[in-house]
GROMACS .gro file of C-alpha atoms in nm:
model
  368
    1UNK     CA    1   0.288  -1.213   1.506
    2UNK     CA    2   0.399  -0.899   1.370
    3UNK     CA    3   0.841  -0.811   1.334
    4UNK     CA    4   0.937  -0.434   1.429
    5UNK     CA    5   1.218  -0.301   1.349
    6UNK     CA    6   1.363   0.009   1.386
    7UNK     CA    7   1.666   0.147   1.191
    8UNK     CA    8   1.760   0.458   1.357
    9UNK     CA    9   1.556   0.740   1.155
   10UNK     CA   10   1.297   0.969   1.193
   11UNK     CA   11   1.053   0.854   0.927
   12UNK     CA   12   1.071   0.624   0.622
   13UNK     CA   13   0.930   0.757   0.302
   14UNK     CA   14   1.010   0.432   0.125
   15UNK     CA   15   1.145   0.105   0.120
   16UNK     CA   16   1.203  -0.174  -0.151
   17UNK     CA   17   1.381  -0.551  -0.049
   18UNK     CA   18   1.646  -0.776  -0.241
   19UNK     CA   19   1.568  -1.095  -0.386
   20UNK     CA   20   1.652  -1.316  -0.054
   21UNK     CA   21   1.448  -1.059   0.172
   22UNK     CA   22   1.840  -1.061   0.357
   23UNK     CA   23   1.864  -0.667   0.267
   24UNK     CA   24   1.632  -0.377   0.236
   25UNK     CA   25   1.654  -0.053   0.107
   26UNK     CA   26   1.509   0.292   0.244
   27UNK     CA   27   1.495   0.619   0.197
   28UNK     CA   28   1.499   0.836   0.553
   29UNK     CA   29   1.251   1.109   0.382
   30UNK     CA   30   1.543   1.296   0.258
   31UNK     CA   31   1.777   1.256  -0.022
   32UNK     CA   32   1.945   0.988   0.104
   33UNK     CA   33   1.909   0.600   0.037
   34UNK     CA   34   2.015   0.316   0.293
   35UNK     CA   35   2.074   0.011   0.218
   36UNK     CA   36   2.063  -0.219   0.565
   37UNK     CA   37   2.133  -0.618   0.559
   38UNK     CA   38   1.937  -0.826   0.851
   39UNK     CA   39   2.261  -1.023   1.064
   40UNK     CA   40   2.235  -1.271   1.389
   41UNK     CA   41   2.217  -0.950   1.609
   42UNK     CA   42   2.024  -0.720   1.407
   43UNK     CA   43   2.003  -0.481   1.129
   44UNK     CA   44   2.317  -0.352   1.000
   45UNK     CA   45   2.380  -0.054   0.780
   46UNK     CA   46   2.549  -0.143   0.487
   47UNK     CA   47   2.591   0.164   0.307
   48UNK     CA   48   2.448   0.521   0.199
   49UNK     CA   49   2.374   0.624  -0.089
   50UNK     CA   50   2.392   0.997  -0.192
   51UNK     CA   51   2.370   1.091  -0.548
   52UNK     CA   52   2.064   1.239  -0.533
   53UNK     CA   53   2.046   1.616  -0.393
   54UNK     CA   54   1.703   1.662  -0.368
   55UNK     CA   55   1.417   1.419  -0.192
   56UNK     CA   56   1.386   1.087  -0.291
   57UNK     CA   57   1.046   0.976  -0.389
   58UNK     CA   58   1.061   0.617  -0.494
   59UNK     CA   59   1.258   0.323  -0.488
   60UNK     CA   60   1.260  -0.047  -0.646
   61UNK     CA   61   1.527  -0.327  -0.650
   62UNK     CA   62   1.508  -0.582  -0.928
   63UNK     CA   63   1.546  -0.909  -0.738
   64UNK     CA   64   1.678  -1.143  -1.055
   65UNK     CA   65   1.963  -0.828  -1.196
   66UNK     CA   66   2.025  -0.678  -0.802
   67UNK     CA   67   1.982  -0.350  -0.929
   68UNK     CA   68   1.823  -0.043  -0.728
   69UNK     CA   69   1.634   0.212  -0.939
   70UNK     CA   70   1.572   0.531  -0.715
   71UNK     CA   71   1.406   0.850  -0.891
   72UNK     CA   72   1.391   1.226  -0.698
   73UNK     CA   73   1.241   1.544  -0.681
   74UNK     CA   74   1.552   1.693  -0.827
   75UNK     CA   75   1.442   1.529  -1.188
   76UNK     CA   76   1.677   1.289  -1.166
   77UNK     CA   77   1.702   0.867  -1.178
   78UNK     CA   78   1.976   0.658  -1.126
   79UNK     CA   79   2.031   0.277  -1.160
   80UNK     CA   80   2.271   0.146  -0.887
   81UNK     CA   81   2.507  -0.153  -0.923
   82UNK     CA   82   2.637  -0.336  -0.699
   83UNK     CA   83   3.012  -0.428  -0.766
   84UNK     CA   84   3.222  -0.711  -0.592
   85UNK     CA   85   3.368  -0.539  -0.320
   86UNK     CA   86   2.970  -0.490  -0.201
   87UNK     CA   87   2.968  -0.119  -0.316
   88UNK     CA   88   2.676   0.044  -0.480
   89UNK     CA   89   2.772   0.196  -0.847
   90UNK     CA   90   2.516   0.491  -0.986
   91UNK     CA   91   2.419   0.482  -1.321
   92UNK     CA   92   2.280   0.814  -1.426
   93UNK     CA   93   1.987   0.757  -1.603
   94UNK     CA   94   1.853   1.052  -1.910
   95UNK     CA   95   1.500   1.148  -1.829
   96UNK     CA   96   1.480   1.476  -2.044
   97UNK     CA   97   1.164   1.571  -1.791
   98UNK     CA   98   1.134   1.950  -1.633
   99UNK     CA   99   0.967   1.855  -1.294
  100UNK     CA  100   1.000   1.593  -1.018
  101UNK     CA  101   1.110   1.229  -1.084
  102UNK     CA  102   0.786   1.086  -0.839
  103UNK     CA  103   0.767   0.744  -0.875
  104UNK     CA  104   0.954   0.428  -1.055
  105UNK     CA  105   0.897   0.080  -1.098
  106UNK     CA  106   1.095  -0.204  -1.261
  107UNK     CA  107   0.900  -0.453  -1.492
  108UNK     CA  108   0.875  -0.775  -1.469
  109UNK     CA  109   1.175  -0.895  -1.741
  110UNK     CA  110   1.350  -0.603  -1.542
  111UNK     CA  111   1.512  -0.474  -1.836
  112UNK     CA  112   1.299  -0.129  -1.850
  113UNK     CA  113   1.134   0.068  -1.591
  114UNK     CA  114   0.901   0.376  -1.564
  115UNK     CA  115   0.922   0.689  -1.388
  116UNK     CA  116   0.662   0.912  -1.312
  117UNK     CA  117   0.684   1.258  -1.287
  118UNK     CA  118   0.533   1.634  -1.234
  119UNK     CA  119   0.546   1.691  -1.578
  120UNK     CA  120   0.260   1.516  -1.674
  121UNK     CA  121   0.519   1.280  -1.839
  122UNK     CA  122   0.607   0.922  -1.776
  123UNK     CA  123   0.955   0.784  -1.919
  124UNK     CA  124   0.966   0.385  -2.021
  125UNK     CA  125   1.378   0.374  -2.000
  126UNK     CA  126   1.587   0.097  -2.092
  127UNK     CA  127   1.961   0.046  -2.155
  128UNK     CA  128   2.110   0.097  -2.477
  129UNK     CA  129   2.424  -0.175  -2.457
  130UNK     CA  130   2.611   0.073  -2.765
  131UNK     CA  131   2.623   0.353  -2.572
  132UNK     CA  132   2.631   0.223  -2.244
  133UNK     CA  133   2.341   0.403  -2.086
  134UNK     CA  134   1.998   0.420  -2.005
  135UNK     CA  135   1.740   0.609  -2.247
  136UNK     CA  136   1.427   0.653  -2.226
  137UNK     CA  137   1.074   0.719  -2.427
  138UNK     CA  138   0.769   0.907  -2.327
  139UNK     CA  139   0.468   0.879  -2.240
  140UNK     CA  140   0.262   1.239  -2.285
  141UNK     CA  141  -0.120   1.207  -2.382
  142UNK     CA  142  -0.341   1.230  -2.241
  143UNK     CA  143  -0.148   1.318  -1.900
  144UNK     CA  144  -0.317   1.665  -1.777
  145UNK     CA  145  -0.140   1.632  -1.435
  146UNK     CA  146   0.129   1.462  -1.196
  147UNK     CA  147   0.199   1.106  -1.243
  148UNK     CA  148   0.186   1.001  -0.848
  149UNK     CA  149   0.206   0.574  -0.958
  150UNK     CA  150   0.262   0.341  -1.194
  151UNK     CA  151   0.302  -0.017  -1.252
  152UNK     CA  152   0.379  -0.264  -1.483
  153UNK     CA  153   0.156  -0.597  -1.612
  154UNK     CA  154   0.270  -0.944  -1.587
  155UNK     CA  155   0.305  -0.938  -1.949
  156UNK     CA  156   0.606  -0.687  -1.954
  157UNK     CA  157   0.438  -0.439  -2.235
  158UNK     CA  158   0.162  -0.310  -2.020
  159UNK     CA  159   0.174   0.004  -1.828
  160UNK     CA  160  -0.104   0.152  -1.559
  161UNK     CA  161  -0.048   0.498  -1.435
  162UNK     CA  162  -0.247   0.693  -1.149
  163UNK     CA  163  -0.209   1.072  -1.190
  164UNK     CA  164  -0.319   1.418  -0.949
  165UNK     CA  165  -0.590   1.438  -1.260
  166UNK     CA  166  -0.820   1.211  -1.025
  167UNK     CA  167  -0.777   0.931  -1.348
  168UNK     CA  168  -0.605   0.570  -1.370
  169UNK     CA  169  -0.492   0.500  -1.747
  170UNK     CA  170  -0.340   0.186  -1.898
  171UNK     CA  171  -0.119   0.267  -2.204
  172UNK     CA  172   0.105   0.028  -2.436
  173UNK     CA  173   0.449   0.031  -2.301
  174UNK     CA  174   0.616  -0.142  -2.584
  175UNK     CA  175   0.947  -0.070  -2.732
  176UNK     CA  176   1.017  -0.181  -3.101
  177UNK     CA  177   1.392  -0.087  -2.980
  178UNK     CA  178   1.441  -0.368  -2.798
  179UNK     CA  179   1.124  -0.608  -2.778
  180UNK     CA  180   0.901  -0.874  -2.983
  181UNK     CA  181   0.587  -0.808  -3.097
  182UNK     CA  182   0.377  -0.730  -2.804
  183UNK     CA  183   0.185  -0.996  -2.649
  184UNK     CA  184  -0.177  -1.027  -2.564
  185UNK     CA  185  -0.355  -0.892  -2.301
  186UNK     CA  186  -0.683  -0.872  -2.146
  187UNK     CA  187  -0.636  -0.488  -2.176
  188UNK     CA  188  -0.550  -0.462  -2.530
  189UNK     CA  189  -0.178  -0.483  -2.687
  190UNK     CA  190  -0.055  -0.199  -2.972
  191UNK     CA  191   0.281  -0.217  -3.137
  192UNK     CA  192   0.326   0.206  -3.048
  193UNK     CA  193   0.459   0.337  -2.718
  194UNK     CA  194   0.205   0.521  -2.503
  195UNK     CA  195  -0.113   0.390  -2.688
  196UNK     CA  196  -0.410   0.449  -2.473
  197UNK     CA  197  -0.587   0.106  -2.388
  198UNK     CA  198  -0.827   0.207  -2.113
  199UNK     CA  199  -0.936   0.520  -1.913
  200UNK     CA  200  -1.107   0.523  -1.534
  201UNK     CA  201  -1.215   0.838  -1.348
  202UNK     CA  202  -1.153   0.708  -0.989
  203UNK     CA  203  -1.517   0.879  -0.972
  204UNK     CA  204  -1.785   0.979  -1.232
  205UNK     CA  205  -1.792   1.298  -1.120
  206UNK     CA  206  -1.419   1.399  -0.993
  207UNK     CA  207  -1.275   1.234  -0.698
  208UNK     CA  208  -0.966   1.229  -0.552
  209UNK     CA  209  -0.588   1.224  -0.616
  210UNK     CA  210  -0.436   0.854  -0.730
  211UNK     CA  211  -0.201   0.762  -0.446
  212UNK     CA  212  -0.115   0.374  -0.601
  213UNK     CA  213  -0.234   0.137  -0.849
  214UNK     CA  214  -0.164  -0.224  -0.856
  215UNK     CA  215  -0.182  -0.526  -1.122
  216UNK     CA  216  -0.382  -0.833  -0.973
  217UNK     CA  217  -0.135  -1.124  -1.020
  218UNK     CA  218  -0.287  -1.210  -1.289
  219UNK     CA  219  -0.298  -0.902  -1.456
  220UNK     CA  220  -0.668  -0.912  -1.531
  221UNK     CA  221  -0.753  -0.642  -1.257
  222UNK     CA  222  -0.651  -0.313  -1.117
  223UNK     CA  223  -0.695  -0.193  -0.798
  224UNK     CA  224  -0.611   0.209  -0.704
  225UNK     CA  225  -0.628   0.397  -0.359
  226UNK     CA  226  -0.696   0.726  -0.410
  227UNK     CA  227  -0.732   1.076  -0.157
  228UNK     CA  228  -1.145   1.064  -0.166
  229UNK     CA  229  -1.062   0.769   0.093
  230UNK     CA  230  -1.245   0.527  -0.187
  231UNK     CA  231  -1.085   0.167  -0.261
  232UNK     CA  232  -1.164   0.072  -0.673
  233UNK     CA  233  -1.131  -0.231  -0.862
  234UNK     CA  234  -1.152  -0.252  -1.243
  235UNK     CA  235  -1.158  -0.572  -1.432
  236UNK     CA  236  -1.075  -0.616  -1.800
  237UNK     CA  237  -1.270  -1.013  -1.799
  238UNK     CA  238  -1.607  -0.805  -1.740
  239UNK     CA  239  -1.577  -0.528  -1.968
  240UNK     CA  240  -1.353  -0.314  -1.764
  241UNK     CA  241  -1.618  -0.262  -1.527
  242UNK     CA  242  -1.477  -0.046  -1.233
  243UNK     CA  243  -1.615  -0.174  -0.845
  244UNK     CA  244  -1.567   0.132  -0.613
  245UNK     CA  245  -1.630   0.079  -0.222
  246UNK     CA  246  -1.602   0.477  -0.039
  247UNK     CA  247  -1.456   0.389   0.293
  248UNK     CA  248  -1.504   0.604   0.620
  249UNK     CA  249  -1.107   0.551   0.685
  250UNK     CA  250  -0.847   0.813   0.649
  251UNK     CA  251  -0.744   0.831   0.288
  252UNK     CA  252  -0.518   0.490   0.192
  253UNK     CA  253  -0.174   0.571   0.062
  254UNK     CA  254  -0.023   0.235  -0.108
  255UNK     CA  255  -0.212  -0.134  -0.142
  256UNK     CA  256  -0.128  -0.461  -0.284
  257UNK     CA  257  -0.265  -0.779  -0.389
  258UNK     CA  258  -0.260  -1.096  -0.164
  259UNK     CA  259  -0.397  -1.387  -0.426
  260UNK     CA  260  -0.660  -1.235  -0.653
  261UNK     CA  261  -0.973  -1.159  -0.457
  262UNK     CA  262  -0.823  -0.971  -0.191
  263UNK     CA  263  -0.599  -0.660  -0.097
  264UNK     CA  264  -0.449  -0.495   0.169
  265UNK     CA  265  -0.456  -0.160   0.188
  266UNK     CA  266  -0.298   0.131   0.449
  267UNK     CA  267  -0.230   0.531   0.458
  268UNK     CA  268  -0.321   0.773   0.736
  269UNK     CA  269  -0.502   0.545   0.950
  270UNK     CA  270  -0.148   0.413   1.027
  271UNK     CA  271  -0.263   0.006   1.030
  272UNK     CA  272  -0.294  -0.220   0.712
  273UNK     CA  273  -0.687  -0.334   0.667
  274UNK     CA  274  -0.783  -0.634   0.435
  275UNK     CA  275  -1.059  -0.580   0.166
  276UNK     CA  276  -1.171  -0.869  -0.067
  277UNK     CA  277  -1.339  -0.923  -0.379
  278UNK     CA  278  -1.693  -1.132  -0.389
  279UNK     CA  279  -1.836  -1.346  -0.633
  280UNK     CA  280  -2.037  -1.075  -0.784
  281UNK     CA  281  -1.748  -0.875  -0.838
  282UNK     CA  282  -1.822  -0.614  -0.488
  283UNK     CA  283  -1.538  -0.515  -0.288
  284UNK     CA  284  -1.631  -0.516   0.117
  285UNK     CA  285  -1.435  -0.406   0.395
  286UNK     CA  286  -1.305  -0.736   0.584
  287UNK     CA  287  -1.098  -0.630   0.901
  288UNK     CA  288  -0.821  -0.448   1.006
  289UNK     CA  289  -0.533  -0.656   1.085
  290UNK     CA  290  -0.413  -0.464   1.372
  291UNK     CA  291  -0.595  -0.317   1.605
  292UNK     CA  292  -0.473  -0.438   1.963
  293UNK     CA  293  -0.123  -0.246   2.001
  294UNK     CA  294  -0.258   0.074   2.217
  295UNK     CA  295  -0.209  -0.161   2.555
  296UNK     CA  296   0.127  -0.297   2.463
  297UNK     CA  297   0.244   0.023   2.357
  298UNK     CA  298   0.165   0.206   2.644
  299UNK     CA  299   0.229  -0.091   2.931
  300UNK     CA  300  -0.003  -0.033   3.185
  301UNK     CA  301  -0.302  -0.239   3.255
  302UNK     CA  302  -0.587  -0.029   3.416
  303UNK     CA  303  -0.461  -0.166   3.753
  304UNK     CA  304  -0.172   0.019   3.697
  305UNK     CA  305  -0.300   0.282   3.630
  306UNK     CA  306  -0.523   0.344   3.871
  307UNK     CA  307  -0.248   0.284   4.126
  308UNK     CA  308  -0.006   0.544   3.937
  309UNK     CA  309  -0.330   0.808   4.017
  310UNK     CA  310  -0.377   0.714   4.357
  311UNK     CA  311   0.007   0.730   4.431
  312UNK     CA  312   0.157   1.019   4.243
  313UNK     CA  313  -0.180   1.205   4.139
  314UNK     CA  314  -0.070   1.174   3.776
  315UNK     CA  315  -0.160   0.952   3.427
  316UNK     CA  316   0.138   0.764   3.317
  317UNK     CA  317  -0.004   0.611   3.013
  318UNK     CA  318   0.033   0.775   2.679
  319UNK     CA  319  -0.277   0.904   2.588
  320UNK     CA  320  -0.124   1.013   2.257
  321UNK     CA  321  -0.050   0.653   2.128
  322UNK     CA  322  -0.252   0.498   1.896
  323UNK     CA  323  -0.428   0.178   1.896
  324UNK     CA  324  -0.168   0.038   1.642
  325UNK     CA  325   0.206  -0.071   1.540
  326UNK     CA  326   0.266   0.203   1.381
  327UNK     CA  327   0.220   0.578   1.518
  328UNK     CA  328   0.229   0.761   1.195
  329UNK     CA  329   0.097   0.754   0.850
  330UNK     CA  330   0.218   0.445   0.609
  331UNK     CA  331   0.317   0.505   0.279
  332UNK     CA  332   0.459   0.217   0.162
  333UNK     CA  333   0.359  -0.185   0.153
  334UNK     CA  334   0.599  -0.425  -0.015
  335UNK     CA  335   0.563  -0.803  -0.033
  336UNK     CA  336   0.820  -0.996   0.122
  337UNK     CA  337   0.758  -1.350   0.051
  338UNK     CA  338   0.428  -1.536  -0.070
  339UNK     CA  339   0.274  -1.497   0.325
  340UNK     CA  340   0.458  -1.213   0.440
  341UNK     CA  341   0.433  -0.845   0.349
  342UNK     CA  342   0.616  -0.525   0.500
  343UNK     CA  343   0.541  -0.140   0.557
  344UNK     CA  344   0.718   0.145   0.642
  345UNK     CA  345   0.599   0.459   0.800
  346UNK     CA  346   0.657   0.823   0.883
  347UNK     CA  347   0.746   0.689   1.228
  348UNK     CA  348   1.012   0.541   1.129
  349UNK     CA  349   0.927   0.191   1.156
  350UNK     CA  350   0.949  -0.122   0.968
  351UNK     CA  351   0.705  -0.353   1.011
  352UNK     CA  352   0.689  -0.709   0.845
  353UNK     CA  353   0.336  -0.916   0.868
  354UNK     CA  354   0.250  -1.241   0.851
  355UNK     CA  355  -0.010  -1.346   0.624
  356UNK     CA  356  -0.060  -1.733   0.731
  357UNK     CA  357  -0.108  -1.625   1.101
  358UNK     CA  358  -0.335  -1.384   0.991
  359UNK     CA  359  -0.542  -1.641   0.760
  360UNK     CA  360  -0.548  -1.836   1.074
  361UNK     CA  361  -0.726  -1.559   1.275
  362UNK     CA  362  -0.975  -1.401   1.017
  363UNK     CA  363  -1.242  -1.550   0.922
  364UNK     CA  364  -1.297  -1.569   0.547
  365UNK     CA  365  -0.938  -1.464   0.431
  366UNK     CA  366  -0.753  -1.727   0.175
  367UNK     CA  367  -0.429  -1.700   0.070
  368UNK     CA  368  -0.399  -1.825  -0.300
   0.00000   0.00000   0.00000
């Protein structure tokens, strides 16, 4: 069984949850953030927040510090805290970048996160307790276009990036300033910010934008969606060999990792579909996991129907509606718990999925 929910807007460009899954945070596709808490009778709105004066493009909460990071098209980001009477406090954050703030993620430690921009930039920032702000470092070469994603390894000081220049990179993202030496990876570690530790072309010859890219849990793999409607996996235990399956689906938007052989992945087909990962390393297309909403939606069984003809010479069913939950594109998937995940939509809707129930009813799907 799926959860709708509907918070009163027009479209959702973005939404990111607390730690307890009790609150959730969206962005109506304008500059405005809301921040809505889940009560007995139903979602409440907590608060707005309006800092920003330009289109947000991303937002994450940190679910062990409770802080929102939101980035915008107006070039700014800003770290919000809440205080004790429940209000959210903005934190402007220095960025020193000339064109659109367009994506941000926290790490894992949560005490640095990266924003991506237009300016072929991305900026690691981190707070500076002797001034009492956030600064930042950047990440240039070899950027030729928009950052459009990023996201962060388990390890904390590994960075993977998806840019308009139809290429995924994973750089260093460690900061002498404030960290050990840098761990090991399966990628590669370097003591120097923005060291280049692997390169993919989402296609030999070209391809298409980067809409996401996502860590595996374990950090060993990287999956990306990109606009050339093609799904690829590269893993760093085999070489960094890259698996690329072309779908014949409406390009994917966002995607995310459910155990470590399989992903879910969604965009302008407007419904989530599962992919997994073989034992030779192939990705292949496993099911959509919603695909029965057109008759609910519209609530009229052909009987119906027919009668409505016969008595009114008219067709009362939607023929617009679409054989899904959600009527517009999704461009956002978040995990909510170990067995549930969420997406939001340009229709406005939340939507929050069970993964058990849908073990249950595909074949061939294990949650791990």
């Amino acid at each position: 069984m799926t959860e709708v929910y509907n918070l009163g807007v027009d479209a959702i460009s973005c939404h990111a949850w607390n730690r307890d899954k009790t609150e959730v945070a969206i962005c109506p596709n304008n500059n405005e953030i809301q921040v809505h808490k889940r009560t007995s009778s139903g979602w409440k709105l907590l608060e707005t927040l309006e800092e920003h004066h330009m289109a947000v493009m991303g937002i994450d909460w940190a679910p062990k510090t409770n802080r929102i990071v939101t980035c915008s098209a107006d070039k700014n980001a800003y770290v919000w805290t809440q205080k004790e009477d429940g209000k959210w406090d903005p934190a402007w954050v220095l960025l020193r970048i000339n064109r659109a703030a367009t994506c941000v993620k926290w790490s894992p430690l949560e005490n640095k996160f990266a924003v991506g921009s237009g300016g072929r930039v991305i900026a690691v920032c981190y707070f500076v307790s002797e001034n009492n702000w956030w600064l930042c470092k950047h990440i240039k070469r070899p950027l030729r276009s928009t950052v459009t994603t990023v996201d962060w390894h388990p390890d904390n000081k590994v960075l993977v990036a998806g840019s308009t220049d139809y290429k995924v990179r994973v750089f260093s993202a460690f900061i002498s300033d404030m960290e050990d030496a840098p761990g090991t990876s399966p990628w590669g570690q370097s003591n120097t910010l923005g060291t280049l530790l692997a390169e993919f072309p989402n296609t030999p010859n070209g391809g298409g934008w980067i809409h996401l890219v996502a860590f595996s849990p374990c950090g060993n793999k990287i999956c990306w969606v990109a606009h050339n409607s093609s799904i690829c996996v590269a893993d760093a235990t085999k070489g960094n060999a890259v698996m690329r399956l072309y779908t014949e689906h409406l390009p994917f938007l966002s995607c995310i990792w459910i155990g470590s052989n399989n992903i879910v992945a969604a965009g302008h087909s407007c419904m989530p579909m599962l992919y997994s990962i073989d034992d030779n390393g192939q990705i292949y297309f496993v099911s959509k996991l919603d695909n029965t909403q057109k008759k609910e939606i519209a609530g009229l069984s052909a009987m119906r129907k027919f009668q409505s003809l016969d008595r009114q010479a008219r067709n009362e069913t939607n023929d617009n509606a679409l054989d899904s939950v959600h009527q517009n594109t999704i461009n956002c998937i978040r995990r909510v718990s170990d067995r549930e995940f969420s997406t939001s939509s340009l229709d406005g809707q939340l939507v929050v999925w069970d993964l058990k129930l849908l073990e249950n009813s595909i074949a061939g799907l294990k949650i791990a």
